[in-house]
Coordinates of C-alpha atoms and ligand atoms in Angstrom, one line a residue:
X1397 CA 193.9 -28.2 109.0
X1398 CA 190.3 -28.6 109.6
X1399 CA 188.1 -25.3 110.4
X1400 CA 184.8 -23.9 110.8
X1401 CA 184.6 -20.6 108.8
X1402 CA 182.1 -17.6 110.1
X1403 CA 181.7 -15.2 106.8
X1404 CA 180.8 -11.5 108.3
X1405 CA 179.2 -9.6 105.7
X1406 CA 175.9 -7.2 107.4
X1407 CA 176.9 -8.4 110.8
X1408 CA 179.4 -6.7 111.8
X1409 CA 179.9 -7.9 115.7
X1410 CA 180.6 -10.7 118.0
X1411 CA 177.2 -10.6 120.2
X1412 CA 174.2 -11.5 119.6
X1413 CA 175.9 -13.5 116.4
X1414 CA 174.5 -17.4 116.2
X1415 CA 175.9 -18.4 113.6
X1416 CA 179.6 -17.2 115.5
X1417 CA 178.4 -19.4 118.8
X1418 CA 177.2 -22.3 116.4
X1419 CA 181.1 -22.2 114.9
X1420 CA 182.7 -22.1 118.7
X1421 CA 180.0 -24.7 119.8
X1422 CA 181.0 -27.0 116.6
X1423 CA 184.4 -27.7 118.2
X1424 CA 186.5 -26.9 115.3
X1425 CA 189.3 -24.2 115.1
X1426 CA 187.3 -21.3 114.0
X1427 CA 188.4 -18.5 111.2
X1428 CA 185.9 -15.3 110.9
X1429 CA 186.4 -14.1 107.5
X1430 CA 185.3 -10.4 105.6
X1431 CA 185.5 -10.1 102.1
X1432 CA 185.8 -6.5 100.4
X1433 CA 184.0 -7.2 97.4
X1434 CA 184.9 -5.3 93.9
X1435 CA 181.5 -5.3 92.8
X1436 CA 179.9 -3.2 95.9
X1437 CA 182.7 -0.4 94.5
X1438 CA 181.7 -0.2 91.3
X1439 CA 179.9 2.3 89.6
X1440 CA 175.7 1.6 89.1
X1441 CA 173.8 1.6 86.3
X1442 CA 173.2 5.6 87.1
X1443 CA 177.0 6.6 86.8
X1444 CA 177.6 6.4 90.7
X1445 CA 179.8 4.5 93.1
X1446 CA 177.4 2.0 94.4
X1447 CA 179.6 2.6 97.4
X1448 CA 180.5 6.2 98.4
X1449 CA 183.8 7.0 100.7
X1450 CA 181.4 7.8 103.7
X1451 CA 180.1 4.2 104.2
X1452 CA 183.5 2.4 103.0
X1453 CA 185.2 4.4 105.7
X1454 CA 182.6 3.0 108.3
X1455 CA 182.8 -0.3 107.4
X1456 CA 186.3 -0.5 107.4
X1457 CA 186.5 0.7 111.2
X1458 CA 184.2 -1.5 111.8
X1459 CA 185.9 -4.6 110.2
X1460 CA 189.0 -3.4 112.0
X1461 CA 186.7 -3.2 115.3
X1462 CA 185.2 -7.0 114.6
X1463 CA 189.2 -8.0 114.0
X1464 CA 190.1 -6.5 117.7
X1465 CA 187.1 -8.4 119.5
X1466 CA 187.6 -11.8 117.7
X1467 CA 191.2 -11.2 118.7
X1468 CA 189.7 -10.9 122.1
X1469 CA 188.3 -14.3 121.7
X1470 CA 191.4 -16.2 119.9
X1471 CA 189.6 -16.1 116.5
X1472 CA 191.7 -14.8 113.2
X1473 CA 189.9 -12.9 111.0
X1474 CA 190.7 -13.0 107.3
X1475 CA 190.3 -10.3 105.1
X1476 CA 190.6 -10.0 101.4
X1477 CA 189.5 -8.1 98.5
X1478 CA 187.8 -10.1 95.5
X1479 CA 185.3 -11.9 94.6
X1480 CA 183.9 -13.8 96.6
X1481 CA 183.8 -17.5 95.3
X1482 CA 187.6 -16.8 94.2
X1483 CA 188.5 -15.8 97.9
X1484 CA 187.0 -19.0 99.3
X1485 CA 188.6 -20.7 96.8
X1486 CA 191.7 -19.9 97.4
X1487 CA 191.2 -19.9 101.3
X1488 CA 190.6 -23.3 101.0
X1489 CA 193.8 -24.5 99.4
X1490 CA 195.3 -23.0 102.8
X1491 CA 192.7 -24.9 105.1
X1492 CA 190.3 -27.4 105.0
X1493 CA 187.2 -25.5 105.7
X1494 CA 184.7 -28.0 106.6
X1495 CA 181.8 -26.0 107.8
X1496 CA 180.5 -22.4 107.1
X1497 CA 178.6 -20.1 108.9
X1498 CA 176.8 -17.2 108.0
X1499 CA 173.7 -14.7 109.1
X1500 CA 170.8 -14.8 105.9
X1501 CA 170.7 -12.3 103.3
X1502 CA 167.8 -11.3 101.7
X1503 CA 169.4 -9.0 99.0
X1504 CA 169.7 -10.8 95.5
X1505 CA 173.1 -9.7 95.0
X1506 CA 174.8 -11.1 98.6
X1507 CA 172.7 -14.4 97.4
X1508 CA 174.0 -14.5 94.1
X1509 CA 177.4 -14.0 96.5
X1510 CA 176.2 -17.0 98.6
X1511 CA 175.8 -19.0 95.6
X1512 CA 179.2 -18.9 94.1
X1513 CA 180.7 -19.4 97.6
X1514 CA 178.7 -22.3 98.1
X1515 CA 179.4 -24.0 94.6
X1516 CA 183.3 -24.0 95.1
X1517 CA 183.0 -25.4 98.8
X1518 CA 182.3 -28.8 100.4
X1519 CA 181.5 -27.5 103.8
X1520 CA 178.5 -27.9 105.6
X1521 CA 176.8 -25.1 105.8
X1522 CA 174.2 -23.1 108.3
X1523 CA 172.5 -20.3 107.7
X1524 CA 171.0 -18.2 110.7
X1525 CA 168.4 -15.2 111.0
X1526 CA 169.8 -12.3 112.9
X1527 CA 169.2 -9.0 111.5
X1528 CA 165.7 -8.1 112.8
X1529 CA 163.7 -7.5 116.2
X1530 CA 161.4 -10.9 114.8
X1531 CA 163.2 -13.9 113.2
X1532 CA 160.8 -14.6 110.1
X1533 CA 159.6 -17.8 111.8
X1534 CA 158.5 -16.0 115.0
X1535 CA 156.1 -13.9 113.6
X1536 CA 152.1 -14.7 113.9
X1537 CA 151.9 -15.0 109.9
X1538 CA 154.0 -16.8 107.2
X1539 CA 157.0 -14.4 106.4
X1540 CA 156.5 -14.4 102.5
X1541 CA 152.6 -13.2 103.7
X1542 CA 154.0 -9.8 105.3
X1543 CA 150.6 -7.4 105.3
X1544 CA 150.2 -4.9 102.6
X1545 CA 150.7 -1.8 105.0
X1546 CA 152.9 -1.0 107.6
X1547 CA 149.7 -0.7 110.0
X1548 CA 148.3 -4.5 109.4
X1549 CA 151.5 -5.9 110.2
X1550 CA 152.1 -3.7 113.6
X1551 CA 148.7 -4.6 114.6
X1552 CA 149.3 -8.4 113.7
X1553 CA 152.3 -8.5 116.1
X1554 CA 150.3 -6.7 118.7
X1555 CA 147.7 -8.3 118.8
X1556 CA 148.6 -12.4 118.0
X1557 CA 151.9 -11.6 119.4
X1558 CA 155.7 -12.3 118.2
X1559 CA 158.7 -14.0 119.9
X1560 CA 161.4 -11.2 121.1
X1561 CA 164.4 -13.3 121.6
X1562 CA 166.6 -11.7 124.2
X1563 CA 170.2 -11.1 122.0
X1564 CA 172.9 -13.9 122.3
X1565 CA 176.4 -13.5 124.7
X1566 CA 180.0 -13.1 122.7
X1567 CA 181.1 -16.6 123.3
X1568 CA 184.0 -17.4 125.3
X1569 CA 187.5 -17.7 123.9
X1570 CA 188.6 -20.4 122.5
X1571 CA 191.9 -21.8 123.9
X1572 CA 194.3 -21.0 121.3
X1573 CA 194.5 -18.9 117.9
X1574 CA 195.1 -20.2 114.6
X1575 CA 198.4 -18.6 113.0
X1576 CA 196.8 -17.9 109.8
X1577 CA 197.2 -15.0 107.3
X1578 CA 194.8 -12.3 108.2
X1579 CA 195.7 -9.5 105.2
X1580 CA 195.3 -6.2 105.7
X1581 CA 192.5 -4.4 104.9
X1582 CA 192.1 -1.8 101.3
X1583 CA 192.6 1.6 101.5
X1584 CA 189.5 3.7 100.4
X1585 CA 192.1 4.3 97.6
X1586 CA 192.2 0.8 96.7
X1587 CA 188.9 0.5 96.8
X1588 CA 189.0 3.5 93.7
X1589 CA 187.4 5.9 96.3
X1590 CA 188.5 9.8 97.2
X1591 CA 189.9 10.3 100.9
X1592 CA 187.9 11.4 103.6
X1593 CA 187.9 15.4 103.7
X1594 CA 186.5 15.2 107.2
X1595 CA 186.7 12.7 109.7
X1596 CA 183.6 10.5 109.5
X1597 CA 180.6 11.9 111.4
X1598 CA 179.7 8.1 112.7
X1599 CA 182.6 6.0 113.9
X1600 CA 182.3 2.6 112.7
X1601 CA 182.2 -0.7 115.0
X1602 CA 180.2 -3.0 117.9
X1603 CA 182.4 -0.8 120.5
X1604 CA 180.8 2.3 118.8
X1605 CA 177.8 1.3 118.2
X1606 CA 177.3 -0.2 122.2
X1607 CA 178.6 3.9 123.2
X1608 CA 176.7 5.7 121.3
X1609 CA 173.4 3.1 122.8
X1610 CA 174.8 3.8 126.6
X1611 CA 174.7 7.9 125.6
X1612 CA 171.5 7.9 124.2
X1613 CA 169.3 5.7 127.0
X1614 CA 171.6 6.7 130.3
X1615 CA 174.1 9.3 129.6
X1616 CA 172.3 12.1 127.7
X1617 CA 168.7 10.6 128.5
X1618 CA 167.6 11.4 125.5
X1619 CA 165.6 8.3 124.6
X1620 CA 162.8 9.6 127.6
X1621 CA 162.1 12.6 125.0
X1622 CA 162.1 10.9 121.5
X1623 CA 159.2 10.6 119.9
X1624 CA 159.0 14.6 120.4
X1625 CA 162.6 15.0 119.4
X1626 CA 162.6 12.8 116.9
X1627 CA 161.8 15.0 113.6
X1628 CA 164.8 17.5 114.7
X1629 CA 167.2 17.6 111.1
X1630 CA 170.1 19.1 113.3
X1631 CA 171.1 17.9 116.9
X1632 CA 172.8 14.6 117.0
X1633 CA 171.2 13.6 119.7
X1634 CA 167.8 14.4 118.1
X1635 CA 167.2 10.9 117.3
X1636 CA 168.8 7.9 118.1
X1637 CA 171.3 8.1 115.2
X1638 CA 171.5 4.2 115.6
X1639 CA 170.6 3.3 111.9
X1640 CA 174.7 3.1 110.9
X1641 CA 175.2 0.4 113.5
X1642 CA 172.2 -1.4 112.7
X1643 CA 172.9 -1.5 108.9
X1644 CA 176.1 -2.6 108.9
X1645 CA 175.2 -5.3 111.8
X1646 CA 177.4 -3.9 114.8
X1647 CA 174.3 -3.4 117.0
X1648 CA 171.5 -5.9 116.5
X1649 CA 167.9 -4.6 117.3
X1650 CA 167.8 -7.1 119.8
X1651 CA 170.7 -5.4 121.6
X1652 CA 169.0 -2.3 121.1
X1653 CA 165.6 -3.7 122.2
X1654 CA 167.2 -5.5 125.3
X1655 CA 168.6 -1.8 126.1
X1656 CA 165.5 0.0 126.1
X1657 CA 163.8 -2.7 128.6
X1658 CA 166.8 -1.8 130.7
X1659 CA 165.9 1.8 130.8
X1660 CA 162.0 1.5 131.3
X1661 CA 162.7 -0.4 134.4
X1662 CA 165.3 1.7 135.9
X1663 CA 163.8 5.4 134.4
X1664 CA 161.2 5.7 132.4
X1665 CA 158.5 3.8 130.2
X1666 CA 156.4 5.7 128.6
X1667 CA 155.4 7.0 124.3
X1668 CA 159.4 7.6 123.5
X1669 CA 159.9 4.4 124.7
X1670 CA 157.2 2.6 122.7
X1671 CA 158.2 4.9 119.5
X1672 CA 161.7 4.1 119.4
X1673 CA 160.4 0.2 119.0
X1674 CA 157.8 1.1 116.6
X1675 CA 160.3 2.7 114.3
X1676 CA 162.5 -0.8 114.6
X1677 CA 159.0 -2.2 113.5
X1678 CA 159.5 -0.1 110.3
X1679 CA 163.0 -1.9 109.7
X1680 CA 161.7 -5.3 110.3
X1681 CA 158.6 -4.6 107.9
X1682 CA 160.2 -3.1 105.0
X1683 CA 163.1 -6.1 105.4
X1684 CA 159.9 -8.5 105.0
X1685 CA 158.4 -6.3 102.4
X1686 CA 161.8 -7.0 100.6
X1687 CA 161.8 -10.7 101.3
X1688 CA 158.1 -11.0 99.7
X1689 CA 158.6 -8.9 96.6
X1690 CA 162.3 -9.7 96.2
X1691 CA 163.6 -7.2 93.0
X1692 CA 160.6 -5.6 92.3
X1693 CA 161.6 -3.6 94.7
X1694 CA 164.0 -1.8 92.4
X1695 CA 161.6 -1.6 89.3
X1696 CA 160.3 1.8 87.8
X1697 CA 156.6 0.4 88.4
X1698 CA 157.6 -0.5 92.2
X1699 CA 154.9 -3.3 93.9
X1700 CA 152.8 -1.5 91.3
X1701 CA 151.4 -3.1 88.0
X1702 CA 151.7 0.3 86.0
X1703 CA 154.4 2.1 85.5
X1704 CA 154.5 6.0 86.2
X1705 CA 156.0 8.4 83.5
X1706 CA 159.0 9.5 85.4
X1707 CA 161.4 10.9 83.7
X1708 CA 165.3 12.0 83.3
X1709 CA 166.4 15.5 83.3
X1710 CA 170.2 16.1 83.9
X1711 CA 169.6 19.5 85.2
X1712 CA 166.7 19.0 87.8
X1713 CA 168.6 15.6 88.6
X1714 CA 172.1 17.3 89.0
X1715 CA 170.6 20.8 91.0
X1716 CA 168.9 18.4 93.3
X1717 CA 172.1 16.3 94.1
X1718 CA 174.4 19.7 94.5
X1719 CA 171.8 21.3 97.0
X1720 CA 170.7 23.9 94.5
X1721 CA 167.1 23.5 93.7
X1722 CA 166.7 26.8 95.2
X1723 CA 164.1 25.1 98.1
X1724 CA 166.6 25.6 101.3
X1725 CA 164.9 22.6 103.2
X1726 CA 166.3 20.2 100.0
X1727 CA 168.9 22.3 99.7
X1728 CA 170.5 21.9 102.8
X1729 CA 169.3 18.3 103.4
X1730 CA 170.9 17.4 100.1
X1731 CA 174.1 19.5 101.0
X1732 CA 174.3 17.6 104.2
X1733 CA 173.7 14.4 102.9
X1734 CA 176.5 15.0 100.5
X1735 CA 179.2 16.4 102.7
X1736 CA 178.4 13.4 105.7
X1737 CA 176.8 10.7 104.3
X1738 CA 173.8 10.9 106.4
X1739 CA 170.6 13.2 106.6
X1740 CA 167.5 12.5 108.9
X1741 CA 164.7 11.1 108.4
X1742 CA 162.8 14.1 107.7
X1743 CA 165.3 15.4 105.6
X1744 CA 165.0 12.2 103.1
X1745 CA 161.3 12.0 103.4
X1746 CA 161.2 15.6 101.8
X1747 CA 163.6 15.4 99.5
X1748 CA 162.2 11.7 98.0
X1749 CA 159.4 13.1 98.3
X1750 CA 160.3 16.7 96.0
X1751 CA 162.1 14.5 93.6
X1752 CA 159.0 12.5 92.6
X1753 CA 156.5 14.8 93.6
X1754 CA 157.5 17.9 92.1
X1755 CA 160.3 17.2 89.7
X1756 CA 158.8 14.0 88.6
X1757 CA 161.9 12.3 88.4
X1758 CA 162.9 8.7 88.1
X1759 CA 162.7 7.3 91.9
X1760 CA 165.6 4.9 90.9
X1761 CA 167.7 7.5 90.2
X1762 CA 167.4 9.0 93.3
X1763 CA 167.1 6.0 95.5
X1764 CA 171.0 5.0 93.6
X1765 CA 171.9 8.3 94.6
X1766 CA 171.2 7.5 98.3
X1767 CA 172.2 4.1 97.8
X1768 CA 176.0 5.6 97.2
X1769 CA 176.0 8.6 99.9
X1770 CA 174.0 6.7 103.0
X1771 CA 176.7 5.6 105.6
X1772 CA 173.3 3.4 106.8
X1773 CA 172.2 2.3 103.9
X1774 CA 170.4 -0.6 104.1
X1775 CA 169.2 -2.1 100.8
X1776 CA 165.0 -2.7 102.3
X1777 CA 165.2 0.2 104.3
X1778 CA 166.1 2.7 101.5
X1779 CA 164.1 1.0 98.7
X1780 CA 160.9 0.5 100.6
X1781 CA 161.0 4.2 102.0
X1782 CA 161.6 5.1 98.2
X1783 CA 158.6 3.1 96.9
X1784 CA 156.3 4.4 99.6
X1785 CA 158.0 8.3 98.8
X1786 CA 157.4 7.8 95.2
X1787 CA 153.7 6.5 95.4
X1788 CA 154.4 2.9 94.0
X1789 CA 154.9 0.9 97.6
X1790 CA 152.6 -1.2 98.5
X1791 CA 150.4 0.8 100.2
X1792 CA 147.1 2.3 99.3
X1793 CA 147.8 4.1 96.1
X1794 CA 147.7 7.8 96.8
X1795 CA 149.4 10.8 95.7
X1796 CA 150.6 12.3 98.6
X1797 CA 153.1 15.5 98.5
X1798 CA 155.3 17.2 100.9
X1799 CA 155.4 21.4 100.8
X1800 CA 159.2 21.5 101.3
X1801 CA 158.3 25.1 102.5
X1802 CA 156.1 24.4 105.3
X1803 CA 157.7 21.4 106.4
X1804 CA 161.1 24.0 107.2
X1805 CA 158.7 26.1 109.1
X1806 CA 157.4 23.4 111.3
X1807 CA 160.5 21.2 111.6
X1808 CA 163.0 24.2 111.6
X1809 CA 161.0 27.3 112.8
X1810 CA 164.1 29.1 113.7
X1811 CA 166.0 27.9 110.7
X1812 CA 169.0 26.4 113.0
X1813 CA 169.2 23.8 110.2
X1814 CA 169.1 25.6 107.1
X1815 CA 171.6 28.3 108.2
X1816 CA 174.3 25.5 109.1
X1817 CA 173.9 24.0 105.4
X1818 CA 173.4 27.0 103.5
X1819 CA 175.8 30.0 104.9
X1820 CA 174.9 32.0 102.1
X1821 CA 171.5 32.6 103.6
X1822 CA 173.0 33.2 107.0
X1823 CA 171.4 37.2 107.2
X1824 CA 167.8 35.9 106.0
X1825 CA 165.9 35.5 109.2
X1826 CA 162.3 32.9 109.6
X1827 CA 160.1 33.0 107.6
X1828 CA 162.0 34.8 104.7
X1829 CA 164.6 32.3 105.1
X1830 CA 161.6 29.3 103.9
X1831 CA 161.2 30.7 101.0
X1832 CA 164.0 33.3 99.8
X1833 CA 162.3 33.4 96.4
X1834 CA 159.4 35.3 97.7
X1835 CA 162.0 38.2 98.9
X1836 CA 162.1 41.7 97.1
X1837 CA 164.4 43.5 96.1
X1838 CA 164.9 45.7 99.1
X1839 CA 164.9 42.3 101.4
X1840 CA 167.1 40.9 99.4
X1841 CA 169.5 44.3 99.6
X1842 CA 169.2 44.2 103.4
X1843 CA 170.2 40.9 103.9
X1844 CA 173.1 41.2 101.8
X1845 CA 172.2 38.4 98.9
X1846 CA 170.8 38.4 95.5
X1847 CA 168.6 35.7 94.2
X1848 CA 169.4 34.1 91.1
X1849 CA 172.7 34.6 92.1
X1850 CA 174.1 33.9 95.7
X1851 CA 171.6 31.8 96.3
X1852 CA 169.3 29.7 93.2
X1853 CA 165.9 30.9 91.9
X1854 CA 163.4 27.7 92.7
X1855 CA 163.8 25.4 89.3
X1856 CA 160.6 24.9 89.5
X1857 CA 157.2 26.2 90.9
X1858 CA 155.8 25.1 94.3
X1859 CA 152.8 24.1 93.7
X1860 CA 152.3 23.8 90.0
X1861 CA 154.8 21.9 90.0
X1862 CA 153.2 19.4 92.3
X1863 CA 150.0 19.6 90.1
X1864 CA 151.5 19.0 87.1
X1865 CA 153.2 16.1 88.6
X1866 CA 149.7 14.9 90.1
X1867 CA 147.6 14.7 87.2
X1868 CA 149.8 12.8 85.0
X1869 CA 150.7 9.9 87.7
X1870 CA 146.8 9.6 88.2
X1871 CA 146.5 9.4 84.5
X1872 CA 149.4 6.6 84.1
X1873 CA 148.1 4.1 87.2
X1874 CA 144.4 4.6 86.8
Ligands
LIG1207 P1 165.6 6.9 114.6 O1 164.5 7.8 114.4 O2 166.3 7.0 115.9 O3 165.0 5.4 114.5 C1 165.6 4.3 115.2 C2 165.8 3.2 114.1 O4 164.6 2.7 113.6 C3 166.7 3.7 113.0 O5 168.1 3.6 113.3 C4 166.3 2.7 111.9 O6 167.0 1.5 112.0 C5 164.8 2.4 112.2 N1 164.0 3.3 111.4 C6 163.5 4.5 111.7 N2 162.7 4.9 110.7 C7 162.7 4.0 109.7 C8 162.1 3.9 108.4 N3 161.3 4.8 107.9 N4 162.4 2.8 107.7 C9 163.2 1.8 108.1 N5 163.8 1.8 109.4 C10 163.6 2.9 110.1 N6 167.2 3.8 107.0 C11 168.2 3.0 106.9 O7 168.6 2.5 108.0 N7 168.9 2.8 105.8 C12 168.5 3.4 104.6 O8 169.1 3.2 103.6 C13 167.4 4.3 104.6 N8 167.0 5.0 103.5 C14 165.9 5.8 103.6 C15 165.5 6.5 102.4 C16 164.4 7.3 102.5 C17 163.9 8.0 101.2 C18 163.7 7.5 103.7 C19 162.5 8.5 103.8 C20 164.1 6.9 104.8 C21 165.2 6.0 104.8 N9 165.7 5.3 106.0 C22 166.7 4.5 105.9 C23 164.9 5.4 107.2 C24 165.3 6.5 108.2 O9 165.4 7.7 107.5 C25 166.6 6.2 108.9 O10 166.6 4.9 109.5 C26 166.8 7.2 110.1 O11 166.8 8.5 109.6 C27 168.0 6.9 110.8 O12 168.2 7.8 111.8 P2 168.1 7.4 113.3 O13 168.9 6.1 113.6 O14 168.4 8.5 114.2 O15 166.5 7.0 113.4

């Protein structure tokens, strides 16, 4: 039996998906298939699951979700657990797969992936773009050539102009459905990972991803007030909360893009409209940034020619990971990130930024630690943010610091956020509640908590810790 084979792996959906209309247009029976890889479950270098329960969980509603709409369009999807080459291998004793398709991957370890399926298959195969607002050969500069700051390449589209392809239909079902063996998916047990002790904050899938799109542009509105909204660490609806969907390919930004000209014709166009765009940019540059630099993106020395002297301290690395650093803003963004598998964007800027900046910590470390929790990770996104946090992007070379303190009084003034994370501090009122540290005794008394004890002393200064920090990174990359 002859077939053309579509191999899901970031892409998570049946619109906007060439390479699925190039497999319907071929003329062969088609076969989607998803393969639950071993090595994405293992543990990293660092001692974590590379994978956390959080974004297992998503992806296997929204396998289960891709399964229900290829149904819907009389294509099987196959699912198995191993490695990959093996799982083609022994696909093909079962069918004649005679030509693949697949979306690019710019991640070493889905090439490497690529590679072994490719050496134990004859097929023809055709690789497609699809997982940015700009295919690479659309943009008004050669991809590998991506500007050195975020800035340069926004301006570059703006001004010399890039192609916004409008996002592709589902294709129409085929006639008939192959009888083949689909398989069932793992069990986050299988997959040597904890149950859920909650049910997942974001629920995985295209028909998720296209609701939580229609409730943020025309059921709540909220898109009209982003850009103001935005930097909010506790409302869902604070931000867009689209980056799950968009990692794991069940929105594509073109859907989202193709959206958001919807609503500025029929409500509004105005700076919340523009910024939810610009902060696709972001995606699309740090995915080109990954594409140019390739794995120096996960070196100590970053796009950098020296290398920092971060270093490893279990108990800075562990009080940081638990939510106990004694800083509530990291505290409760760590807590968060932790118990849900997500944490805004403000939340991670501050704590990347407290890890390198004050504790001086290997950025690795913490990037893997991120890499395991995020239900969104996305391998550019959460290494280029890291390298940019940790001073070793490719961006000017500057030491710049967050003061976790002030940030929670400007992004949390009435300390909604912190109280929900850190209960324990539920009687300390603004502005004690930034910095509990700076309570005496009598405060402490009145609001019913004792520091060092319900709640951590700081593990390390504010500010000298941020100097100390400063003058030996200036040292190392003069
Ligand atoms: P919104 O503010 O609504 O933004 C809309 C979309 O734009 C997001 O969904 C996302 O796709 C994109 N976007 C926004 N900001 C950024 C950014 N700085 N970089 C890249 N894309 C952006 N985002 C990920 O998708 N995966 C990651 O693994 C990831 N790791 C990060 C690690 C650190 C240290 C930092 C500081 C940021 C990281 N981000 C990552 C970026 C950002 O924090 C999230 O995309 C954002 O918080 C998701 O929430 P949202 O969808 O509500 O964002």
């Amino acid at each position: 039996m002859e077939v053309a084979v579509v191999w899901f792996r970031k892409d998570l959906r049946t619109v906007d998906h060439r390479p699925l209309r190039r497999a319907v247009e071929c003329g062969l029976p088609v076969v989607g298939v998803y393969v639950f890889d071993p090595a994405d479950y293992q543990k990293t270098r660092y001692g974590f699951k590379k994978t956390e329960r959080f974004r297992a969980a998503f992806i296997m509603e929204s396998v289960r979700d891709l399964r229900r709409e290829l149904n819907d369009l009389n294509i099987p999807l196959v699912v198995r657990f191993g490695d990959p080459g093996e799982v083609f291998d022994a696909l093909q004793e079962k069918m004649r797969i005679s030509r693949l398709f697949f979306h690019e991957e710019i991640g070493s370890e889905e090439q490497t992936a690529e590679r072994a399926v490719r050496q134990v298959l004859t097929a023809k195969v055709t690789i497609d773009h699809g997982h940015n607002l700009y295919d690479p050969d659309d943009l008004p500069f050669e991809p590998y050539a991506v500007p050195d700051t975020f800035s340069q390449f926004r301006k570059r589209i703006e001004k010399d102009g890039a192609l916004l392809r409008p996002p592709l239909k589902a294709p129409q079902p085929l006639g008939k459905k192959l009888n083949v063996e689909e398989g069932d998916l793992p069990s986050l047990q299988e997959l040597g990972l904890e149950e859920l002790k909650q049910p997942l904050r974001f629920r995985g899938g295209m028909t998720e991803g296209l609701k939580r799109l229609q409730h943020y542009l025309f059921e709540s509105d909220q898109l009209r007030v982003y850009k103001e909204t935005r930097n909010g660490m506790l409302e869902e609806d604070d931000s867009s909360k689209f980056s799950p969907w968009l990692a794991h390919g069940c929105l594509s930004p073109r859907m989202v893009m193709e959206e958001v000209q919807c609503y500025e014709a029929e409500r509004v166009k105005n700076d919340s409209t523009y910024w939810l765009y610009f902060e696709l940019l972001w995606r699309d540059y740090f995915h080109l940034v990954h594409r140019r630099y390739g794995d120096d993106l996960f070196q100590a020395s970053g796009l950098r020619d020296r290398v920092p002297p971060w270093e490893r301290n279990d108990e800075h690395e562990a009080a940081w990971m638990e939510g106990r650093t004694g800083y509530p803003l990291v505290d409760a963004s760590m807590r968060e990130l932790a118990a849900t598998g997500f944490t805004s964007n403000r939340a991670r800027q501050n704590v990347a930024s407290f890890w390198t900046k004050n504790l001086g910590l290997d950025w690795r470390v913490g990037a893997s630690w991120f890499e395991s929790l995020l239900i969104d990770y996305d391998v550019a996104s959460n290494y280029g943010n890291w390298l940019y946090q940790a001073g070793v992007g490719n961006d000017a070379l500057q030491f710049r610091a967050f003061n976790v303190v002030k940030q929670a009084k400007d992004y949390d003034p009435d300390g909604a956020f912190l109280h929900h994370w850190l209960p324990e501090l539920s009687r300390v009122k603004p502005p004690k509640l930034f910095a509990p540290y700076e309570m005496t005794d009598e405060d402490q008394q009145k609001a019913g908590i004792v520091i060092g004890k319900d709640y951590p002393k700081p593990i390390v200064p504010l500010f000298d810790s941020v100097e100390k920090q400063k003058v030996k990174f200036l040292k190392a990359m003069k």
